[in-house]
PDB file of C-alpha atoms and ligand atoms in Angstrom:
ATOM      1  CA  MET A  16      -7.069 -22.174 -24.437  1.00 53.00           C
ATOM      2  CA  THR A  17      -6.299 -18.940 -23.421  1.00 66.00           C
ATOM      3  CA  ASP A  18      -5.705 -18.847 -19.866  1.00 80.00           C
ATOM      4  CA  ARG A  19      -8.370 -16.384 -17.228  1.00 92.00           C
ATOM      5  CA  LEU A  20      -6.533 -14.279 -15.914  1.00 98.00           C
ATOM      6  CA  THR A  21      -7.785 -12.591 -11.863  1.00 98.00           C
ATOM      7  CA  ILE A  22      -6.522  -8.690 -11.242  1.00 98.00           C
ATOM      8  CA  ALA A  23      -7.101  -7.354  -7.869  1.00 98.00           C
ATOM      9  CA  LEU A  24      -7.117  -3.434  -6.800  1.00 98.00           C
ATOM     10  CA  ALA A  25      -8.592  -1.745  -4.186  1.00 95.00           C
ATOM     11  CA  LYS A  26     -11.162   0.701  -3.825  1.00 90.00           C
ATOM     12  CA  GLY A  27      -9.965   4.153  -3.433  1.00 92.00           C
ATOM     13  CA  ARG A  28      -6.693   6.320  -4.505  1.00 91.00           C
ATOM     14  CA  ILE A  29      -5.223   2.687  -5.751  1.00 91.00           C
ATOM     15  CA  LEU A  30      -8.512   1.627  -8.523  1.00 95.00           C
ATOM     16  CA  ASP A  31      -8.896   6.108  -9.079  1.00 95.00           C
ATOM     17  CA  GLU A  32      -4.880   5.866  -9.914  1.00 95.00           C
ATOM     18  CA  THR A  33      -5.224   2.654 -11.834  1.00 96.00           C
ATOM     19  CA  LEU A  34      -8.077   2.395 -14.217  1.00 97.00           C
ATOM     20  CA  PRO A  35      -6.726   5.126 -16.914  1.00 96.00           C
ATOM     21  CA  LEU A  36      -3.090   2.944 -16.697  1.00 97.00           C
ATOM     22  CA  LEU A  37      -4.940  -0.203 -16.945  1.00 98.00           C
ATOM     23  CA  ALA A  38      -7.039   1.363 -19.914  1.00 98.00           C
ATOM     24  CA  ALA A  39      -3.539   3.021 -21.870  1.00 97.00           C
ATOM     25  CA  ALA A  40      -2.709  -0.751 -21.508  1.00 98.00           C
ATOM     26  CA  GLY A  41      -5.703  -1.623 -23.098  1.00 98.00           C
ATOM     27  CA  ILE A  42      -8.158  -3.419 -20.094  1.00 98.00           C
ATOM     28  CA  GLU A  43     -10.577  -1.812 -19.650  1.00 98.00           C
ATOM     29  CA  PRO A  44     -14.430  -3.158 -17.029  1.00 98.00           C
ATOM     30  CA  THR A  45     -17.650  -3.434 -18.773  1.00 97.00           C
ATOM     31  CA  VAL A  46     -18.884  -1.389 -16.238  1.00 96.00           C
ATOM     32  CA  ASP A  47     -17.822   1.427 -14.586  1.00 96.00           C
ATOM     33  CA  PRO A  48     -16.102   0.159  -9.795  1.00 96.00           C
ATOM     34  CA  ARG A  49     -16.148   3.376  -8.887  1.00 94.00           C
ATOM     35  CA  LYS A  50     -20.024   2.994  -9.311  1.00 94.00           C
ATOM     36  CA  SER A  51     -20.800  -0.243  -8.214  1.00 95.00           C
ATOM     37  CA  ARG A  52     -21.196  -2.841  -5.091  1.00 94.00           C
ATOM     38  CA  LYS A  53     -20.530  -5.339  -7.214  1.00 96.00           C
ATOM     39  CA  LEU A  54     -16.881  -7.311  -6.735  1.00 96.00           C
ATOM     40  CA  ILE A  55     -15.578  -9.275  -9.772  1.00 98.00           C
ATOM     41  CA  PHE A  56     -15.731  -6.957 -12.879  1.00 98.00           C
ATOM     42  CA  ASP A  57     -15.671  -8.405 -16.662  1.00 98.00           C
ATOM     43  CA  THR A  58     -13.627  -6.003 -18.764  1.00 98.00           C
ATOM     44  CA  ASN A  59     -12.936  -5.703 -22.118  1.00 98.00           C
ATOM     45  CA  GLN A  60     -10.793  -9.008 -22.638  1.00 97.00           C
ATOM     46  CA  ALA A  61     -12.613 -11.533 -22.293  1.00 97.00           C
ATOM     47  CA  ASP A  62      -9.986 -13.266 -20.411  1.00 97.00           C
ATOM     48  CA  ILE A  63      -9.190 -10.922 -17.806  1.00 98.00           C
ATOM     49  CA  GLN A  64     -11.493 -10.070 -14.614  1.00 98.00           C
ATOM     50  CA  LEU A  65     -10.777  -7.044 -12.146  1.00 98.00           C
ATOM     51  CA  VAL A  66     -11.600  -8.191  -8.090  1.00 98.00           C
ATOM     52  CA  ILE A  67     -12.827  -4.717  -5.872  1.00 97.00           C
ATOM     53  CA  ILE A  68     -11.025  -6.029  -2.327  1.00 97.00           C
ATOM     54  CA  ARG A  69     -10.210  -3.862   0.638  1.00 96.00           C
ATOM     55  CA  ALA A  70      -6.107  -2.552   0.574  1.00 96.00           C
ATOM     56  CA  SER A  71      -5.100  -4.846   3.277  1.00 95.00           C
ATOM     57  CA  ASP A  72      -6.352  -8.224   1.483  1.00 97.00           C
ATOM     58  CA  VAL A  73      -4.719  -7.524  -1.808  1.00 98.00           C
ATOM     59  CA  PRO A  74      -0.969  -9.066  -1.378  1.00 98.00           C
ATOM     60  CA  THR A  75      -3.543 -12.551   0.429  1.00 98.00           C
ATOM     61  CA  PHE A  76      -5.228 -13.154  -2.666  1.00 98.00           C
ATOM     62  CA  VAL A  77      -2.973 -12.727  -5.252  1.00 98.00           C
ATOM     63  CA  GLU A  78      -0.656 -14.770  -2.626  1.00 98.00           C
ATOM     64  CA  PHE A  79      -2.111 -17.157  -2.240  1.00 98.00           C
ATOM     65  CA  GLY A  80      -3.935 -17.278  -6.370  1.00 97.00           C
ATOM     66  CA  ALA A  81      -7.450 -15.993  -5.476  1.00 98.00           C
ATOM     67  CA  ALA A  82      -5.802 -13.043  -7.980  1.00 98.00           C
ATOM     68  CA  ASP A  83      -2.595 -13.535 -10.549  1.00 98.00           C
ATOM     69  CA  LEU A  84      -1.548  -9.830 -10.518  1.00 98.00           C
ATOM     70  CA  GLY A  85      -2.724  -7.000  -8.168  1.00 98.00           C
ATOM     71  CA  VAL A  86      -2.221  -3.532  -7.260  1.00 98.00           C
ATOM     72  CA  SER A  87      -0.665  -3.053  -4.029  1.00 98.00           C
ATOM     73  CA  GLY A  88       0.630  -0.057  -1.132  1.00 97.00           C
ATOM     74  CA  LYS A  89       3.628  -0.723  -0.205  1.00 97.00           C
ATOM     75  CA  ASP A  90       2.992  -0.019   3.429  1.00 97.00           C
ATOM     76  CA  THR A  91       1.335  -2.654   3.167  1.00 97.00           C
ATOM     77  CA  LEU A  92       3.361  -5.058   1.060  1.00 98.00           C
ATOM     78  CA  MET A  93       6.386  -4.273   4.049  1.00 97.00           C
ATOM     79  CA  GLU A  94       3.713  -5.774   6.756  1.00 97.00           C
ATOM     80  CA  HIS A  95       2.534  -8.856   4.851  1.00 96.00           C
ATOM     81  CA  ASP A  96       5.222 -10.987   5.266  1.00 88.00           C
ATOM     82  CA  GLY A  97       4.530 -13.579   2.083  1.00 92.00           C
ATOM     83  CA  ASP A  98       5.208 -15.437  -0.871  1.00 95.00           C
ATOM     84  CA  LEU A  99       4.457 -13.464  -4.123  1.00 97.00           C
ATOM     85  CA  PHE A 100       6.636 -11.088  -6.458  1.00 98.00           C
ATOM     86  CA  GLU A 101       6.784  -7.693  -7.284  1.00 98.00           C
ATOM     87  CA  LEU A 102       7.165  -6.911 -10.450  1.00 98.00           C
ATOM     88  CA  LEU A 103       6.815  -2.637 -10.664  1.00 97.00           C
ATOM     89  CA  ASP A 104       6.680   0.046  -9.057  1.00 97.00           C
ATOM     90  CA  LEU A 105       3.569   2.032 -10.845  1.00 97.00           C
ATOM     91  CA  GLY A 106       4.249   5.496  -9.125  1.00 96.00           C
ATOM     92  CA  ILE A 107       1.002   5.819  -7.442  1.00 94.00           C
ATOM     93  CA  ALA A 108      -0.669   6.784  -4.939  1.00 93.00           C
ATOM     94  CA  LYS A 109       2.693   8.099  -3.212  1.00 96.00           C
ATOM     95  CA  CYS A 110       3.691   8.945   0.502  1.00 97.00           C
ATOM     96  CA  ARG A 111       5.253   8.786   2.966  1.00 98.00           C
ATOM     97  CA  LEU A 112       5.940   5.949   6.202  1.00 98.00           C
ATOM     98  CA  MET A 113       7.019   8.033   9.369  1.00 98.00           C
ATOM     99  CA  VAL A 114       7.048   8.772  12.310  1.00 98.00           C
ATOM    100  CA  ALA A 115       5.391  11.392  13.612  1.00 98.00           C
ATOM    101  CA  GLU A 116       5.235  13.568  17.478  1.00 98.00           C
ATOM    102  CA  PRO A 117       2.488  16.109  19.315  1.00 98.00           C
ATOM    103  CA  LYS A 118       5.008  19.214  18.000  1.00 97.00           C
ATOM    104  CA  ASP A 119       5.191  20.653  21.880  1.00 96.00           C
ATOM    105  CA  LEU A 120       7.317  16.451  22.298  1.00 96.00           C
ATOM    106  CA  ALA A 121       8.941  16.988  18.807  1.00 97.00           C
ATOM    107  CA  MET A 122      10.963  20.426  20.283  1.00 95.00           C
ATOM    108  CA  ASN A 123      12.534  19.055  23.014  1.00 94.00           C
ATOM    109  CA  ASP A 124      13.171  16.055  21.669  1.00 94.00           C
ATOM    110  CA  ASP A 125      16.134  14.106  20.065  1.00 94.00           C
ATOM    111  CA  PRO A 126      15.699  10.966  18.163  1.00 94.00           C
ATOM    112  CA  ASP A 127      19.103   9.511  18.230  1.00 93.00           C
ATOM    113  CA  SER A 128      18.600   9.575  21.958  1.00 94.00           C
ATOM    114  CA  TRP A 129      14.759   7.776  21.819  1.00 95.00           C
ATOM    115  CA  SER A 130      15.763   4.223  23.791  1.00 93.00           C
ATOM    116  CA  ARG A 131      13.031   3.167  24.908  1.00 95.00           C
ATOM    117  CA  LEU A 132       9.361   3.690  23.014  1.00 97.00           C
ATOM    118  CA  ARG A 133       5.122   3.370  22.922  1.00 98.00           C
ATOM    119  CA  ILE A 134       4.027   3.492  18.973  1.00 98.00           C
ATOM    120  CA  ALA A 135       0.660   3.334  18.224  1.00 98.00           C
ATOM    121  CA  THR A 136       0.042   2.112  14.479  1.00 98.00           C
ATOM    122  CA  LYS A 137      -1.788   0.083  11.843  1.00 97.00           C
ATOM    123  CA  TYR A 138       1.712  -1.696  10.740  1.00 98.00           C
ATOM    124  CA  VAL A 139       2.986  -2.988  13.699  1.00 98.00           C
ATOM    125  CA  SER A 140       6.229  -5.708  11.367  1.00 98.00           C
ATOM    126  CA  THR A 141       6.888  -2.150   9.634  1.00 98.00           C
ATOM    127  CA  ALA A 142       6.864  -0.769  13.013  1.00 98.00           C
ATOM    128  CA  ARG A 143       8.895  -3.022  14.809  1.00 97.00           C
ATOM    129  CA  ARG A 144      11.377  -4.437  12.845  1.00 97.00           C
ATOM    130  CA  PHE A 145      13.255   0.381  12.030  1.00 98.00           C
ATOM    131  CA  PHE A 146      13.085   0.260  15.419  1.00 98.00           C
ATOM    132  CA  ALA A 147      14.508  -3.004  16.316  1.00 97.00           C
ATOM    133  CA  ALA A 148      17.188  -1.474  13.755  1.00 97.00           C
ATOM    134  CA  LYS A 149      18.177   0.818  14.944  1.00 96.00           C
ATOM    135  CA  GLY A 150      18.273  -1.360  18.501  1.00 96.00           C
ATOM    136  CA  ILE A 151      15.311   0.974  20.202  1.00 97.00           C
ATOM    137  CA  GLN A 152      12.667  -0.726  22.143  1.00 97.00           C
ATOM    138  CA  THR A 153       8.775  -1.082  21.399  1.00 97.00           C
ATOM    139  CA  GLU A 154       5.601  -1.235  22.948  1.00 98.00           C
ATOM    140  CA  ILE A 155       3.551  -1.245  19.626  1.00 98.00           C
ATOM    141  CA  ILE A 156      -0.331  -0.069  19.838  1.00 98.00           C
ATOM    142  CA  LYS A 157      -2.109  -2.333  17.424  1.00 98.00           C
ATOM    143  CA  LEU A 158      -5.058   0.640  15.822  1.00 98.00           C
ATOM    144  CA  TYR A 159      -7.292  -0.081  12.630  1.00 96.00           C
ATOM    145  CA  GLY A 160      -7.301   4.057  11.719  1.00 94.00           C
ATOM    146  CA  SER A 161      -7.311   7.492  13.313  1.00 96.00           C
ATOM    147  CA  MET A 162      -3.685   7.069  14.551  1.00 96.00           C
ATOM    148  CA  GLU A 163      -2.564  10.739  15.204  1.00 97.00           C
ATOM    149  CA  LEU A 164      -5.305  10.287  17.727  1.00 97.00           C
ATOM    150  CA  ALA A 165      -3.279   8.293  20.373  1.00 98.00           C
ATOM    151  CA  PRO A 166      -0.638  11.257  21.754  1.00 97.00           C
ATOM    152  CA  LEU A 167      -3.903  13.510  21.890  1.00 96.00           C
ATOM    153  CA  VAL A 168      -5.711  10.747  24.453  1.00 97.00           C
ATOM    154  CA  GLY A 169      -2.368   9.450  25.811  1.00 97.00           C
ATOM    155  CA  LEU A 170      -2.432   6.191  23.683  1.00 98.00           C
ATOM    156  CA  ALA A 171       1.116   6.788  22.831  1.00 98.00           C
ATOM    157  CA  ASP A 172       3.589   8.997  22.353  1.00 95.00           C
ATOM    158  CA  ARG A 173       4.466   8.438  19.185  1.00 98.00           C
ATOM    159  CA  ILE A 174       3.168   7.408  15.817  1.00 98.00           C
ATOM    160  CA  VAL A 175       3.963   6.249  13.008  1.00 98.00           C
ATOM    161  CA  ASP A 176       1.879   6.745   9.646  1.00 98.00           C
ATOM    162  CA  LEU A 177       0.867   7.466   6.343  1.00 98.00           C
ATOM    163  CA  VAL A 178       1.573  11.310   5.630  1.00 98.00           C
ATOM    164  CA  ASP A 179       1.241  12.547   2.077  1.00 97.00           C
ATOM    165  CA  THR A 180       0.037  16.517   2.508  1.00 97.00           C
ATOM    166  CA  GLY A 181       0.419  16.578   5.786  1.00 98.00           C
ATOM    167  CA  ASN A 182      -2.701  18.155   6.825  1.00 98.00           C
ATOM    168  CA  THR A 183      -3.993  15.407   9.407  1.00 97.00           C
ATOM    169  CA  LEU A 184       0.110  15.856  11.123  1.00 98.00           C
ATOM    170  CA  ARG A 185      -0.765  19.284  11.111  1.00 98.00           C
ATOM    171  CA  ALA A 186      -4.775  20.016  11.898  1.00 98.00           C
ATOM    172  CA  ASN A 187      -3.857  17.908  15.259  1.00 97.00           C
ATOM    173  CA  ASN A 188      -0.685  19.881  15.902  1.00 97.00           C
ATOM    174  CA  LEU A 189       1.441  16.084  15.243  1.00 98.00           C
ATOM    175  CA  VAL A 190       5.320  16.848  13.011  1.00 98.00           C
ATOM    176  CA  GLU A 191       6.863  14.410  11.412  1.00 98.00           C
ATOM    177  CA  VAL A 192      10.395  13.191  12.856  1.00 98.00           C
ATOM    178  CA  GLU A 193      11.309  10.386  11.158  1.00 97.00           C
ATOM    179  CA  HIS A 194      11.207   8.689   7.884  1.00 98.00           C
ATOM    180  CA  VAL A 195      10.096   5.451   7.978  1.00 98.00           C
ATOM    181  CA  ALA A 196      10.087   4.470   3.875  1.00 98.00           C
ATOM    182  CA  ASP A 197       8.130   6.250   0.635  1.00 98.00           C
ATOM    183  CA  ILE A 198       5.993   4.431   0.153  1.00 98.00           C
ATOM    184  CA  SER A 199       3.718   3.845  -3.615  1.00 97.00           C
ATOM    185  CA  SER A 200       2.062   1.427  -5.258  1.00 97.00           C
ATOM    186  CA  TRP A 201       2.681  -1.456  -6.817  1.00 98.00           C
ATOM    187  CA  LEU A 202       2.178  -3.971  -9.013  1.00 98.00           C
ATOM    188  CA  ILE A 203       2.675  -7.658  -7.573  1.00 98.00           C
ATOM    189  CA  ALA A 204       1.986 -11.180  -9.310  1.00 98.00           C
ATOM    190  CA  ASN A 205       1.582 -14.420  -7.536  1.00 98.00           C
ATOM    191  CA  SER A 206       4.570 -16.732  -8.008  1.00 97.00           C
ATOM    192  CA  ALA A 207       2.709 -20.006  -9.330  1.00 97.00           C
ATOM    193  CA  ALA A 208       1.318 -18.091 -11.971  1.00 97.00           C
ATOM    194  CA  MET A 209       4.113 -16.615 -13.498  1.00 97.00           C
ATOM    195  CA  LYS A 210       5.145 -20.186 -14.345  1.00 97.00           C
ATOM    196  CA  LEU A 211       1.943 -21.301 -14.768  1.00 96.00           C
ATOM    197  CA  LYS A 212       0.286 -18.941 -16.696  1.00 96.00           C
ATOM    198  CA  HIS A 213       3.401 -17.997 -18.435  1.00 96.00           C
ATOM    199  CA  GLU A 214       2.477 -15.712 -21.639  1.00 96.00           C
ATOM    200  CA  ARG A 215      -0.389 -14.386 -20.769  1.00 96.00           C
ATOM    201  CA  MET A 216       0.975 -13.404 -18.060  1.00 97.00           C
ATOM    202  CA  GLN A 217       3.494 -11.543 -19.018  1.00 97.00           C
ATOM    203  CA  ALA A 218       1.613  -9.960 -21.956  1.00 97.00           C
ATOM    204  CA  THR A 219      -0.720  -8.533 -19.739  1.00 98.00           C
ATOM    205  CA  ILE A 220       3.315  -7.291 -17.763  1.00 98.00           C
ATOM    206  CA  SER A 221       4.520  -5.457 -20.372  1.00 98.00           C
ATOM    207  CA  ALA A 222       1.128  -4.558 -21.628  1.00 98.00           C
ATOM    208  CA  ILE A 223       1.174  -2.264 -17.902  1.00 98.00           C
ATOM    209  CA  ARG A 224       4.918  -1.433 -18.662  1.00 97.00           C
ATOM    210  CA  ASP A 225       4.604  -0.191 -21.605  1.00 97.00           C
ATOM    211  CA  ALA A 226       1.553   2.125 -20.299  1.00 97.00           C
ATOM    212  CA  LEU A 227       4.124   3.544 -17.766  1.00 96.00           C
ATOM    213  CA  GLU A 228       6.690   4.172 -19.810  1.00 94.00           C
ATOM    214  CA  ALA A 229       4.629   5.760 -21.889  1.00 93.00           C
ATOM    215  CA  GLN A 230       2.985   7.694 -18.806  1.00 87.00           C
ATOM    216  CA  ASP A 231       5.158   9.087 -18.081  1.00 83.00           C
ATOM    217  CA  ALA A 232       7.189   9.709 -20.940  1.00 84.00           C
ATOM    218  CA  VAL A 233       4.786  12.442 -21.632  1.00 80.00           C
ATOM    219  CA  ALA A 234       4.986  13.552 -17.930  1.00 73.00           C
TER     220      ALA A 234
HETATM  221  C1  PRP B 310      -4.180   8.313   5.435  1.00 82.90           C
HETATM  222  C2  PRP B 310      -2.890   8.704   6.565  1.00 82.90           C
HETATM  223  C3  PRP B 310      -2.785   9.715   7.695  1.00 82.90           C
HETATM  224  C4  PRP B 310      -3.829  10.584   6.351  1.00 82.90           C
HETATM  225  C5  PRP B 310      -2.670  11.000   5.724  1.00 82.90           C
HETATM  226  O1  PRP B 310      -5.538   8.127   6.378  1.00 82.90           O
HETATM  227  O2  PRP B 310      -3.560   6.817   7.833  1.00 82.90           O
HETATM  228  O3  PRP B 310      -3.753   9.499   8.605  1.00 82.90           O
HETATM  229  O4  PRP B 310      -4.428   9.043   5.547  1.00 82.90           O
HETATM  230  O5  PRP B 310      -2.677  12.446   4.647  1.00 82.90           O
HETATM  231  P1  PRP B 310      -1.395  13.360   4.296  1.00 82.90           P
HETATM  232  O6  PRP B 310      -0.570  13.437   5.152  1.00 82.90           O
HETATM  233  O7  PRP B 310      -2.850  14.096   2.844  1.00 82.90           O
HETATM  234  O8  PRP B 310      -3.154  14.791   5.305  1.00 82.90           O
HETATM  235  P2  PRP B 310      -7.167   7.637   5.395  1.00 82.90           P
HETATM  236  O9  PRP B 310      -7.397   9.172   5.102  1.00 82.90           O
HETATM  237  O10 PRP B 310      -6.326   6.461   4.111  1.00 82.90           O
HETATM  238  O11 PRP B 310      -7.556   6.769   6.544  1.00 82.90           O
HETATM  239  P3  PRP B 310      -6.688   6.027   8.112  1.00 82.90           P
HETATM  240  O12 PRP B 310      -6.825   6.421   9.049  1.00 82.90           O
HETATM  241  O13 PRP B 310      -8.032   4.918   8.166  1.00 82.90           O
HETATM  242  O14 PRP B 310      -5.949   5.152   7.627  1.00 82.90           O
END
């Protein structure tokens, strides 16, 4: 009997960019997950199914073995303190995690002189680690979105958030002042499945790796 594999993906940019890669690796859902409210999808491979969940839940599903493989942003992985394998940088959904602040504040601000900051972010652990490593004390305010609003209404002085084009910062008169991390999406795996379903996992991981290399060779 062959082992069944479940791959966890998140709606949005990760799904849009991962589906073509999976297709190139020979894995195609029988129904387009972008056009369905279903959460589980069969694929053309009888022993592989996809589950579509929230981005922040992908590492949890993989860590606990509800999914054998998953695709998760490095930002989410940095926040998730759990046992799983980060196998392969897929180089998709690229952006950067930055400290940003109002333009006016930045004009006379020197990050080297920071000693105590009030930060609004969704990335509480990552931000705490980043500033602690620099010896900067922080009061972190957890938000779930629209971080850019926080400095404009006096909730925080600065934010830690993802920046892609920079349009959201510009539209809100904020500027990037410190680089926290470069972000892209990674193929992740459940550690028990790597042993217990070794053959099926390796075959699937190799197919994805080959598809990625072929894609990079064309680019
Ligand atoms: C992300 C991020 C920024 C924005 C950056 O938000 O949190 O707000 O994209 O992109 P840009 O530099 O190209 O403007 P998203 O739209 O994912 O929603 P969120 O606020 O719920 O995180």
